mmCIF file of C-alpha atoms in Angstrom:
data_model
loop_
_atom_site.group_PDB
_atom_site.id
_atom_site.type_symbol
_atom_site.label_atom_id
_atom_site.label_comp_id
_atom_site.label_asym_id
_atom_site.label_seq_id
_atom_site.Cartn_x
_atom_site.Cartn_y
_atom_site.Cartn_z
ATOM 1 C CA UNK A 1 -0.211 0.123 -0.020
ATOM 2 C CA UNK A 2 2.835 2.024 0.783
ATOM 3 C CA UNK A 3 6.875 1.988 0.389
ATOM 4 C CA UNK A 4 6.942 2.288 3.972
ATOM 5 C CA UNK A 5 5.389 -1.011 6.135
ATOM 6 C CA UNK A 6 3.188 0.478 8.581
ATOM 7 C CA UNK A 7 4.101 -0.849 12.264
ATOM 8 C CA UNK A 8 0.721 -1.237 14.572
ATOM 9 C CA UNK A 9 1.004 -1.758 18.187
ATOM 10 C CA UNK A 10 -1.646 -3.309 20.397
ATOM 11 C CA UNK A 11 -2.661 -2.981 23.962
ATOM 12 C CA UNK A 12 -4.246 -6.375 24.612
ATOM 13 C CA UNK A 13 -3.498 -9.577 22.776
ATOM 14 C CA UNK A 14 -6.695 -11.415 23.301
ATOM 15 C CA UNK A 15 -8.919 -12.649 20.438
ATOM 16 C CA UNK A 16 -10.034 -9.026 19.082
ATOM 17 C CA UNK A 17 -6.253 -8.295 19.059
ATOM 18 C CA UNK A 18 -5.904 -11.224 17.272
ATOM 19 C CA UNK A 19 -8.541 -10.689 14.523
ATOM 20 C CA UNK A 20 -7.235 -6.986 14.175
ATOM 21 C CA UNK A 21 -3.468 -8.417 13.115
ATOM 22 C CA UNK A 22 -5.521 -11.076 10.592
ATOM 23 C CA UNK A 23 -7.010 -8.036 9.276
ATOM 24 C CA UNK A 24 -3.763 -5.877 9.051
ATOM 25 C CA UNK A 25 -1.642 -8.426 7.761
ATOM 26 C CA UNK A 26 -3.162 -8.150 3.878
ATOM 27 C CA UNK A 27 -2.650 -4.418 4.222
ATOM 28 C CA UNK A 28 0.983 -4.969 4.682
ATOM 29 C CA UNK A 29 1.000 -3.634 8.438
ATOM 30 C CA UNK A 30 2.979 -5.578 11.065
ATOM 31 C CA UNK A 31 1.520 -6.037 14.153
ATOM 32 C CA UNK A 32 2.935 -6.072 17.769
ATOM 33 C CA UNK A 33 0.803 -6.766 20.941
ATOM 34 C CA UNK A 34 1.449 -6.069 24.459
ATOM 35 C CA UNK A 35 -0.243 -8.640 26.727
ATOM 36 C CA UNK A 36 0.662 -10.242 29.861
ATOM 37 C CA UNK A 37 -0.862 -13.595 29.145
ATOM 38 C CA UNK A 38 1.420 -15.995 27.783
ATOM 39 C CA UNK A 39 -1.105 -17.887 25.681
ATOM 40 C CA UNK A 40 -2.665 -14.569 24.338
ATOM 41 C CA UNK A 41 -4.193 -15.623 21.096
ATOM 42 C CA UNK A 42 -2.511 -13.063 19.088
ATOM 43 C CA UNK A 43 0.666 -14.341 19.634
ATOM 44 C CA UNK A 44 -0.064 -16.627 16.721
ATOM 45 C CA UNK A 45 -0.253 -14.015 14.156
ATOM 46 C CA UNK A 46 1.508 -10.784 15.761
ATOM 47 C CA UNK A 47 4.925 -10.343 17.554
ATOM 48 C CA UNK A 48 4.128 -10.622 21.240
ATOM 49 C CA UNK A 49 5.360 -8.917 23.885
ATOM 50 C CA UNK A 50 4.887 -10.847 26.736
ATOM 51 C CA UNK A 51 5.033 -8.425 29.957
ATOM 52 C CA UNK A 52 2.471 -6.539 31.569
ATOM 53 C CA UNK A 53 0.710 -3.319 30.073
ATOM 54 C CA UNK A 54 2.946 -1.346 32.416
ATOM 55 C CA UNK A 55 6.370 -2.891 31.550
ATOM 56 C CA UNK A 56 8.830 -0.019 30.281
ATOM 57 C CA UNK A 57 10.781 -1.833 27.792
ATOM 58 C CA UNK A 58 7.339 -3.045 26.510
ATOM 59 C CA UNK A 59 6.161 0.430 26.219
ATOM 60 C CA UNK A 60 9.336 1.331 24.852
ATOM 61 C CA UNK A 61 8.863 -1.195 21.766
ATOM 62 C CA UNK A 62 5.121 0.337 21.075
ATOM 63 C CA UNK A 63 6.719 3.456 21.105
ATOM 64 C CA UNK A 64 8.320 2.756 17.890
ATOM 65 C CA UNK A 65 5.445 1.685 15.831
ATOM 66 C CA UNK A 66 3.579 3.960 13.935
ATOM 67 C CA UNK A 67 0.074 3.786 16.230
ATOM 68 C CA UNK A 68 -1.016 2.251 18.817
ATOM 69 C CA UNK A 69 -4.608 1.107 19.532
ATOM 70 C CA UNK A 70 -6.883 -0.882 22.105
ATOM 71 C CA UNK A 71 -7.986 -4.278 22.095
ATOM 72 C CA UNK A 72 -10.027 -3.417 25.306
ATOM 73 C CA UNK A 73 -10.857 -1.345 27.969
ATOM 74 C CA UNK A 74 -9.443 -2.563 30.612
ATOM 75 C CA UNK A 75 -5.912 -1.266 29.698
ATOM 76 C CA UNK A 76 -4.496 0.940 32.995
ATOM 77 C CA UNK A 77 -4.629 4.465 32.052
ATOM 78 C CA UNK A 78 -1.472 5.719 33.261
ATOM 79 C CA UNK A 79 -0.071 3.346 29.982
ATOM 80 C CA UNK A 80 -1.677 5.616 27.665
ATOM 81 C CA UNK A 81 -0.138 8.629 29.438
ATOM 82 C CA UNK A 82 3.428 6.859 29.432
ATOM 83 C CA UNK A 83 2.910 6.735 25.415
ATOM 84 C CA UNK A 84 1.179 10.527 25.210
ATOM 85 C CA UNK A 85 4.122 12.346 22.749
ATOM 86 C CA UNK A 86 6.091 9.528 21.850
ATOM 87 C CA UNK A 87 3.523 7.351 19.140
ATOM 88 C CA UNK A 88 -0.332 8.587 18.330
ATOM 89 C CA UNK A 89 -2.200 6.460 20.619
ATOM 90 C CA UNK A 90 -5.879 5.743 18.714
ATOM 91 C CA UNK A 91 -8.466 6.225 20.732
ATOM 92 C CA UNK A 92 -6.873 8.560 22.841
ATOM 93 C CA UNK A 93 -6.125 8.604 27.060
ATOM 94 C CA UNK A 94 -9.112 10.983 27.545
ATOM 95 C CA UNK A 95 -11.535 9.002 25.722
ATOM 96 C CA UNK A 96 -10.680 5.837 27.298
ATOM 97 C CA UNK A 97 -11.046 7.147 30.494
ATOM 98 C CA UNK A 98 -14.473 8.448 29.727
ATOM 99 C CA UNK A 99 -15.458 4.992 28.347
ATOM 100 C CA UNK A 100 -14.185 3.082 31.315
ATOM 101 C CA UNK A 101 -16.194 5.234 33.838
ATOM 102 C CA UNK A 102 -19.939 4.499 33.199
ATOM 103 C CA UNK A 103 -21.312 7.974 35.000
ATOM 104 C CA UNK A 104 -18.514 9.921 32.935
ATOM 105 C CA UNK A 105 -19.277 8.207 29.953
ATOM 106 C CA UNK A 106 -23.351 8.926 29.969
ATOM 107 C CA UNK A 107 -22.649 12.654 31.204
ATOM 108 C CA UNK A 108 -20.525 13.099 27.889
ATOM 109 C CA UNK A 109 -23.053 11.487 25.751
ATOM 110 C CA UNK A 110 -25.896 13.470 26.696
ATOM 111 C CA UNK A 111 -23.233 16.480 26.245
ATOM 112 C CA UNK A 112 -22.586 15.222 22.662
ATOM 113 C CA UNK A 113 -26.440 15.495 22.125
ATOM 114 C CA UNK A 114 -27.129 11.681 22.290
ATOM 115 C CA UNK A 115 -29.896 10.361 24.885
ATOM 116 C CA UNK A 116 -29.272 7.807 27.088
ATOM 117 C CA UNK A 117 -31.478 5.856 29.784
ATOM 118 C CA UNK A 118 -32.326 8.072 32.925
ATOM 119 C CA UNK A 119 -29.403 7.625 35.698
ATOM 120 C CA UNK A 120 -28.338 8.787 39.035
ATOM 121 C CA UNK A 121 -24.476 8.704 40.036
ATOM 122 C CA UNK A 122 -24.134 6.604 43.656
ATOM 123 C CA UNK A 123 -20.898 7.320 45.123
ATOM 124 C CA UNK A 124 -22.014 7.630 48.774
ATOM 125 C CA UNK A 125 -24.981 6.429 50.904
ATOM 126 C CA UNK A 126 -26.357 9.860 50.787
ATOM 127 C CA UNK A 127 -26.749 9.215 46.843
ATOM 128 C CA UNK A 128 -29.113 6.268 47.577
ATOM 129 C CA UNK A 129 -32.289 8.427 48.749
ATOM 130 C CA UNK A 130 -34.535 8.968 46.711
ATOM 131 C CA UNK A 131 -32.583 7.711 43.376
ATOM 132 C CA UNK A 132 -34.970 4.918 42.555
ATOM 133 C CA UNK A 133 -37.728 7.463 42.172
ATOM 134 C CA UNK A 134 -35.432 9.569 40.246
ATOM 135 C CA UNK A 135 -35.101 6.979 37.519
ATOM 136 C CA UNK A 136 -38.539 5.764 37.562
ATOM 137 C CA UNK A 137 -38.686 3.465 40.714
ATOM 138 C CA UNK A 138 -37.183 0.464 38.850
ATOM 139 C CA UNK A 139 -33.668 0.289 37.828
ATOM 140 C CA UNK A 140 -29.878 -1.708 37.173
ATOM 141 C CA UNK A 141 -27.490 -0.692 39.528
ATOM 142 C CA UNK A 142 -23.949 -1.122 38.036
ATOM 143 C CA UNK A 143 -20.527 -0.428 38.865
ATOM 144 C CA UNK A 144 -18.809 2.805 37.216
ATOM 145 C CA UNK A 145 -15.849 0.801 36.552
ATOM 146 C CA UNK A 146 -15.059 -2.676 35.164
ATOM 147 C CA UNK A 147 -17.961 -4.808 34.857
ATOM 148 C CA UNK A 148 -18.765 -6.625 31.317
ATOM 149 C CA UNK A 149 -20.872 -9.050 30.104
ATOM 150 C CA UNK A 150 -23.542 -9.025 32.833
ATOM 151 C CA UNK A 151 -20.988 -8.748 35.411
ATOM 152 C CA UNK A 152 -20.991 -5.984 38.138
ATOM 153 C CA UNK A 153 -24.436 -4.999 37.903
ATOM 154 C CA UNK A 154 -27.771 -5.994 40.050
ATOM 155 C CA UNK A 155 -31.629 -5.193 39.283
ATOM 156 C CA UNK A 156 -33.405 -3.208 41.758
ATOM 157 C CA UNK A 157 -36.984 -2.236 42.737
ATOM 158 C CA UNK A 158 -37.191 -0.944 46.182
ATOM 159 C CA UNK A 159 -34.917 1.333 48.424
ATOM 160 C CA UNK A 160 -34.027 -1.970 50.344
ATOM 161 C CA UNK A 161 -32.961 -3.711 47.337
ATOM 162 C CA UNK A 162 -30.914 -0.806 46.256
ATOM 163 C CA UNK A 163 -29.092 -0.524 49.602
ATOM 164 C CA UNK A 164 -28.402 -4.530 49.827
ATOM 165 C CA UNK A 165 -26.819 -4.513 46.023
ATOM 166 C CA UNK A 166 -24.678 -1.428 46.548
ATOM 167 C CA UNK A 167 -23.268 -3.321 49.923
ATOM 168 C CA UNK A 168 -23.110 -6.341 47.709
ATOM 169 C CA UNK A 169 -21.031 -4.684 45.060
ATOM 170 C CA UNK A 170 -18.817 -3.414 47.705
ATOM 171 C CA UNK A 171 -20.214 0.169 48.275
ATOM 172 C CA UNK A 172 -17.972 1.433 45.270
ATOM 173 C CA UNK A 173 -18.986 4.024 42.892
ATOM 174 C CA UNK A 174 -21.973 2.836 40.845
ATOM 175 C CA UNK A 175 -24.472 4.126 38.252
ATOM 176 C CA UNK A 176 -28.455 3.527 39.012
ATOM 177 C CA UNK A 177 -29.788 3.043 35.411
ATOM 178 C CA UNK A 178 -33.595 3.450 34.969
ATOM 179 C CA UNK A 179 -35.247 0.473 33.310
ATOM 180 C CA UNK A 180 -35.856 1.207 29.958
ATOM 181 C CA UNK A 181 -38.859 -0.480 28.230
ATOM 182 C CA UNK A 182 -37.118 -1.223 24.699
ATOM 183 C CA UNK A 183 -38.279 -3.390 21.770
ATOM 184 C CA UNK A 184 -34.407 -4.450 20.729
ATOM 185 C CA UNK A 185 -31.041 -3.679 21.310
ATOM 186 C CA UNK A 186 -28.939 -2.933 18.235
ATOM 187 C CA UNK A 187 -25.465 -1.763 17.657
ATOM 188 C CA UNK A 188 -23.416 0.197 15.386
ATOM 189 C CA UNK A 189 -19.709 1.376 14.933
ATOM 190 C CA UNK A 190 -18.144 4.786 13.718
ATOM 191 C CA UNK A 191 -14.319 4.855 12.653
ATOM 192 C CA UNK A 192 -12.758 8.440 12.249
ATOM 193 C CA UNK A 193 -9.273 8.982 10.822
ATOM 194 C CA UNK A 194 -6.744 11.674 12.163
ATOM 195 C CA UNK A 195 -8.024 14.085 9.335
ATOM 196 C CA UNK A 196 -11.613 13.633 10.682
ATOM 197 C CA UNK A 197 -13.024 11.529 7.758
ATOM 198 C CA UNK A 198 -15.490 9.274 9.056
ATOM 199 C CA UNK A 199 -16.887 5.996 8.258
ATOM 200 C CA UNK A 200 -19.797 3.537 9.541
ATOM 201 C CA UNK A 201 -20.385 0.284 9.865
ATOM 202 C CA UNK A 202 -24.037 -1.540 9.443
ATOM 203 C CA UNK A 203 -26.808 -1.438 12.016
ATOM 204 C CA UNK A 204 -26.429 -4.983 13.759
ATOM 205 C CA UNK A 205 -29.629 -6.637 15.630
ATOM 206 C CA UNK A 206 -28.300 -8.174 19.047
ATOM 207 C CA UNK A 207 -29.557 -10.581 21.305
ATOM 208 C CA UNK A 208 -28.201 -11.340 24.824
ATOM 209 C CA UNK A 209 -28.458 -14.707 26.945
ATOM 210 C CA UNK A 210 -27.411 -14.338 30.751
ATOM 211 C CA UNK A 211 -25.992 -10.685 29.996
ATOM 212 C CA UNK A 212 -23.389 -12.222 27.210
ATOM 213 C CA UNK A 213 -24.324 -11.715 23.395
ATOM 214 C CA UNK A 214 -25.695 -14.575 21.968
ATOM 215 C CA UNK A 215 -26.624 -13.542 18.153
ATOM 216 C CA UNK A 216 -25.899 -10.868 16.096
ATOM 217 C CA UNK A 217 -28.122 -10.290 12.811
ATOM 218 C CA UNK A 218 -27.375 -8.182 9.657
ATOM 219 C CA UNK A 219 -30.233 -7.037 7.289
ATOM 220 C CA UNK A 220 -30.378 -4.569 4.703
ATOM 221 C CA UNK A 221 -32.584 -1.546 5.185
ATOM 222 C CA UNK A 222 -32.628 -1.267 8.574
ATOM 223 C CA UNK A 223 -35.344 2.019 9.484
ATOM 224 C CA UNK A 224 -33.191 3.091 12.393
ATOM 225 C CA UNK A 225 -29.745 3.284 10.434
ATOM 226 C CA UNK A 226 -29.764 6.588 9.578
ATOM 227 C CA UNK A 227 -30.634 7.689 13.301
ATOM 228 C CA UNK A 228 -27.668 5.447 14.885
ATOM 229 C CA UNK A 229 -25.217 6.990 12.137
ATOM 230 C CA UNK A 230 -26.350 10.661 13.128
ATOM 231 C CA UNK A 231 -25.838 9.895 16.813
ATOM 232 C CA UNK A 232 -22.646 8.220 16.304
ATOM 233 C CA UNK A 233 -21.047 10.824 13.910
ATOM 234 C CA UNK A 234 -21.931 13.613 16.716
ATOM 235 C CA UNK A 235 -20.620 11.239 19.637
ATOM 236 C CA UNK A 236 -17.222 10.876 17.382
ATOM 237 C CA UNK A 237 -16.963 14.604 16.639
ATOM 238 C CA UNK A 238 -17.420 15.499 19.982
ATOM 239 C CA UNK A 239 -15.061 13.104 21.518
ATOM 240 C CA UNK A 240 -12.634 13.994 19.238
ATOM 241 C CA UNK A 241 -12.300 10.068 17.982
ATOM 242 C CA UNK A 242 -9.433 8.943 16.275
ATOM 243 C CA UNK A 243 -9.725 5.373 15.679
ATOM 244 C CA UNK A 244 -12.900 3.210 15.994
ATOM 245 C CA UNK A 245 -15.862 3.000 18.590
ATOM 246 C CA UNK A 246 -18.962 1.039 18.872
ATOM 247 C CA UNK A 247 -22.381 2.102 20.116
ATOM 248 C CA UNK A 248 -25.014 -0.235 21.669
ATOM 249 C CA UNK A 249 -28.463 1.498 21.577
ATOM 250 C CA UNK A 250 -31.581 0.629 22.958
ATOM 251 C CA UNK A 251 -34.531 0.800 20.232
ATOM 252 C CA UNK A 252 -37.382 2.441 22.289
ATOM 253 C CA UNK A 253 -41.158 1.268 21.014
ATOM 254 C CA UNK A 254 -41.616 4.755 19.233
ATOM 255 C CA UNK A 255 -38.274 3.968 17.145
ATOM 256 C CA UNK A 256 -36.071 6.531 18.957
ATOM 257 C CA UNK A 257 -32.651 5.286 20.098
ATOM 258 C CA UNK A 258 -30.831 5.801 23.188
ATOM 259 C CA UNK A 259 -27.324 4.800 23.839
ATOM 260 C CA UNK A 260 -26.538 2.352 26.412
ATOM 261 C CA UNK A 261 -22.424 2.132 26.408
ATOM 262 C CA UNK A 262 -19.735 2.837 24.199
ATOM 263 C CA UNK A 263 -16.976 0.645 23.582
ATOM 264 C CA UNK A 264 -13.715 2.215 22.527
ATOM 265 C CA UNK A 265 -12.882 -0.364 19.881
ATOM 266 C CA UNK A 266 -14.270 -3.257 17.542
ATOM 267 C CA UNK A 267 -17.085 -4.870 19.065
ATOM 268 C CA UNK A 268 -18.222 -8.579 19.326
ATOM 269 C CA UNK A 269 -21.640 -8.006 17.557
ATOM 270 C CA UNK A 270 -19.489 -6.593 14.422
ATOM 271 C CA UNK A 271 -17.646 -10.117 14.051
ATOM 272 C CA UNK A 272 -20.203 -10.761 11.239
ATOM 273 C CA UNK A 273 -18.951 -8.232 8.837
ATOM 274 C CA UNK A 274 -15.536 -10.575 8.562
ATOM 275 C CA UNK A 275 -17.537 -13.005 6.269
ATOM 276 C CA UNK A 276 -20.672 -10.800 4.810
ATOM 277 C CA UNK A 277 -18.676 -9.910 1.614
ATOM 278 C CA UNK A 278 -17.423 -6.393 2.230
ATOM 279 C CA UNK A 279 -14.833 -5.119 4.553
ATOM 280 C CA UNK A 280 -15.087 -5.927 8.254
ATOM 281 C CA UNK A 281 -14.845 -4.011 11.232
ATOM 282 C CA UNK A 282 -11.254 -5.147 11.824
ATOM 283 C CA UNK A 283 -9.961 -3.398 8.797
ATOM 284 C CA UNK A 284 -11.673 -0.378 9.538
ATOM 285 C CA UNK A 285 -10.211 0.024 12.813
ATOM 286 C CA UNK A 286 -6.521 -0.708 11.304
ATOM 287 C CA UNK A 287 -7.247 1.539 8.793
ATOM 288 C CA UNK A 288 -8.605 4.630 10.977
ATOM 289 C CA UNK A 289 -5.753 4.105 13.713
ATOM 290 C CA UNK A 290 -2.998 4.687 10.837
ATOM 291 C CA UNK A 291 -4.478 6.997 8.894
ATOM 292 C CA UNK A 292 -5.187 4.627 5.869
ATOM 293 C CA UNK A 293 -8.304 5.427 3.602
ATOM 294 C CA UNK A 294 -11.538 4.954 5.010
ATOM 295 C CA UNK A 295 -15.180 3.857 3.868
ATOM 296 C CA UNK A 296 -18.157 2.444 5.056
ATOM 297 C CA UNK A 297 -18.073 -0.880 5.594
ATOM 298 C CA UNK A 298 -21.137 -3.121 5.392
ATOM 299 C CA UNK A 299 -21.934 -6.644 4.411
ATOM 300 C CA UNK A 300 -23.258 -7.535 1.011
ATOM 301 C CA UNK A 301 -25.342 -10.198 2.208
ATOM 302 C CA UNK A 302 -27.596 -10.958 4.763
ATOM 303 C CA UNK A 303 -25.909 -12.164 7.705
ATOM 304 C CA UNK A 304 -25.609 -13.358 11.409
ATOM 305 C CA UNK A 305 -23.511 -14.443 14.176
ATOM 306 C CA UNK A 306 -23.772 -16.862 17.043
ATOM 307 C CA UNK A 307 -21.062 -16.535 19.861
ATOM 308 C CA UNK A 308 -19.659 -19.601 21.462
ATOM 309 C CA UNK A 309 -19.524 -19.697 25.343
ATOM 310 C CA UNK A 310 -18.135 -22.463 27.766
ATOM 311 C CA UNK A 311 -21.062 -24.488 29.181
ATOM 312 C CA UNK A 312 -20.440 -27.197 31.622
ATOM 313 C CA UNK A 313 -20.877 -30.430 30.266
ATOM 314 C CA UNK A 314 -22.018 -29.253 26.874
ATOM 315 C CA UNK A 315 -19.949 -28.845 23.454
ATOM 316 C CA UNK A 316 -21.454 -27.699 20.081
ATOM 317 C CA UNK A 317 -22.282 -29.878 17.253
ATOM 318 C CA UNK A 318 -19.353 -29.267 15.089
ATOM 319 C CA UNK A 319 -20.204 -31.453 12.377
ATOM 320 C CA UNK A 320 -23.595 -29.811 12.304
ATOM 321 C CA UNK A 321 -22.151 -26.570 12.247
ATOM 322 C CA UNK A 322 -19.689 -27.825 9.400
ATOM 323 C CA UNK A 323 -22.765 -28.923 7.552
ATOM 324 C CA UNK A 324 -24.789 -26.314 7.693
ATOM 325 C CA UNK A 325 -24.672 -24.221 4.214
ATOM 326 C CA UNK A 326 -23.098 -20.570 4.915
ATOM 327 C CA UNK A 327 -21.454 -21.136 8.135
ATOM 328 C CA UNK A 328 -17.871 -19.998 8.826
ATOM 329 C CA UNK A 329 -16.487 -20.984 12.298
ATOM 330 C CA UNK A 330 -13.963 -18.851 14.167
ATOM 331 C CA UNK A 331 -11.878 -20.146 17.227
ATOM 332 C CA UNK A 332 -10.022 -17.966 19.612
ATOM 333 C CA UNK A 333 -7.048 -20.591 20.722
ATOM 334 C CA UNK A 334 -8.393 -20.284 24.311
ATOM 335 C CA UNK A 335 -8.531 -22.649 26.956
ATOM 336 C CA UNK A 336 -12.091 -24.116 27.711
ATOM 337 C CA UNK A 337 -13.842 -22.581 30.793
ATOM 338 C CA UNK A 338 -17.390 -22.164 31.344
ATOM 339 C CA UNK A 339 -18.608 -18.777 30.634
ATOM 340 C CA UNK A 340 -15.806 -17.905 28.841
ATOM 341 C CA UNK A 341 -15.836 -16.416 24.858
ATOM 342 C CA UNK A 342 -13.829 -19.615 23.238
ATOM 343 C CA UNK A 343 -15.467 -18.522 19.686
ATOM 344 C CA UNK A 344 -18.109 -17.501 17.312
ATOM 345 C CA UNK A 345 -20.069 -18.831 13.949
ATOM 346 C CA UNK A 346 -20.898 -16.647 11.028
ATOM 347 C CA UNK A 347 -23.512 -17.632 8.928
ATOM 348 C CA UNK A 348 -24.339 -16.034 5.360
ATOM 349 C CA UNK A 349 -27.327 -16.563 3.226
ATOM 350 C CA UNK A 350 -28.749 -15.234 -0.212
ATOM 351 C CA UNK A 351 -32.030 -14.013 1.577
ATOM 352 C CA UNK A 352 -33.622 -12.848 4.864
ATOM 353 C CA UNK A 353 -35.847 -15.975 4.954
ATOM 354 C CA UNK A 354 -33.206 -18.273 4.491
ATOM 355 C CA UNK A 355 -30.990 -16.187 7.062
ATOM 356 C CA UNK A 356 -33.694 -16.658 9.720
ATOM 357 C CA UNK A 357 -34.293 -20.099 9.164
ATOM 358 C CA UNK A 358 -30.675 -21.491 9.476
ATOM 359 C CA UNK A 359 -30.050 -18.911 12.189
ATOM 360 C CA UNK A 360 -32.319 -21.340 14.168
ATOM 361 C CA UNK A 361 -31.008 -24.386 12.758
ATOM 362 C CA UNK A 362 -27.434 -22.850 14.138
ATOM 363 C CA UNK A 363 -28.418 -22.021 17.639
ATOM 364 C CA UNK A 364 -29.791 -25.584 18.291
ATOM 365 C CA UNK A 365 -26.240 -26.683 17.366
ATOM 366 C CA UNK A 366 -24.487 -23.890 19.850
ATOM 367 C CA UNK A 367 -25.305 -24.575 23.444
#
């Protein structure tokens, strides 16, 4: 693509880093990951710096890259501070800080013109008083930091339950979100280059099970895609995004979208873009971070994704998956553990009716 072979650094070496590296290779991009896990999935297709994220020698090596990006949010903020001024880090530290903290994230979303569920910040005992009434009498208490895939949260419907939930979460700073009566959950990713150029992924419909994404579905012509793109573009501009981020939305019955969460990276729901016939979300993040040409990325065919989560005493029907037309298996080279994301299966078909029928079959093959 250029006379210079670009070199991308990634903080984190899990499955998302693995798939970013696989997307980077055909673009002539070398990848180095800094990851403390010796069995990091990305080690199989990238240079693996096996060290803590705060390791000085590891950070020196990343500082020699053309740009550095994130695989996930749980990288210490001080790591990005240590890299500032030495190498472009995309997204930047301020955006990571915001997305790691639910209260700051929701406040910043509203400042950018996006709507969210009603919420109250809970940081002291005094904040509990009247909090439920202010969010609509029912809510979900979530830790402000850490917590993902349904962890670090509890549903509450009375003052005693709220007090108990806060105690159980360790009385750490939390956000109490009002329960939203939504019709569906959808997501959309936006990429923004260093020059401010924007590009968008497709609107994807998601179904969760036990707090973890189970299936994602893309169909052309979603009536809410334009609204999602407008919101994502507003937020990306207001936050000064460089790189890629994914917005998760609640779709209300009247058609309005509320932003639920933001991930400063590629997202589980976007995995179906790998096999839908167009550019993938992983290509898009690599391009945005390195300042390569950007364009909207979307599947060319109806497609879906089913997560493979470790289940006690159960394994997927591998032969059945392979025999179902249109499937493509992606495994993460991770040790089996109940509740752990081990891989996913993408499914591509020629039309919506066939996709829905085969998706139902595929779900029966994956416990």
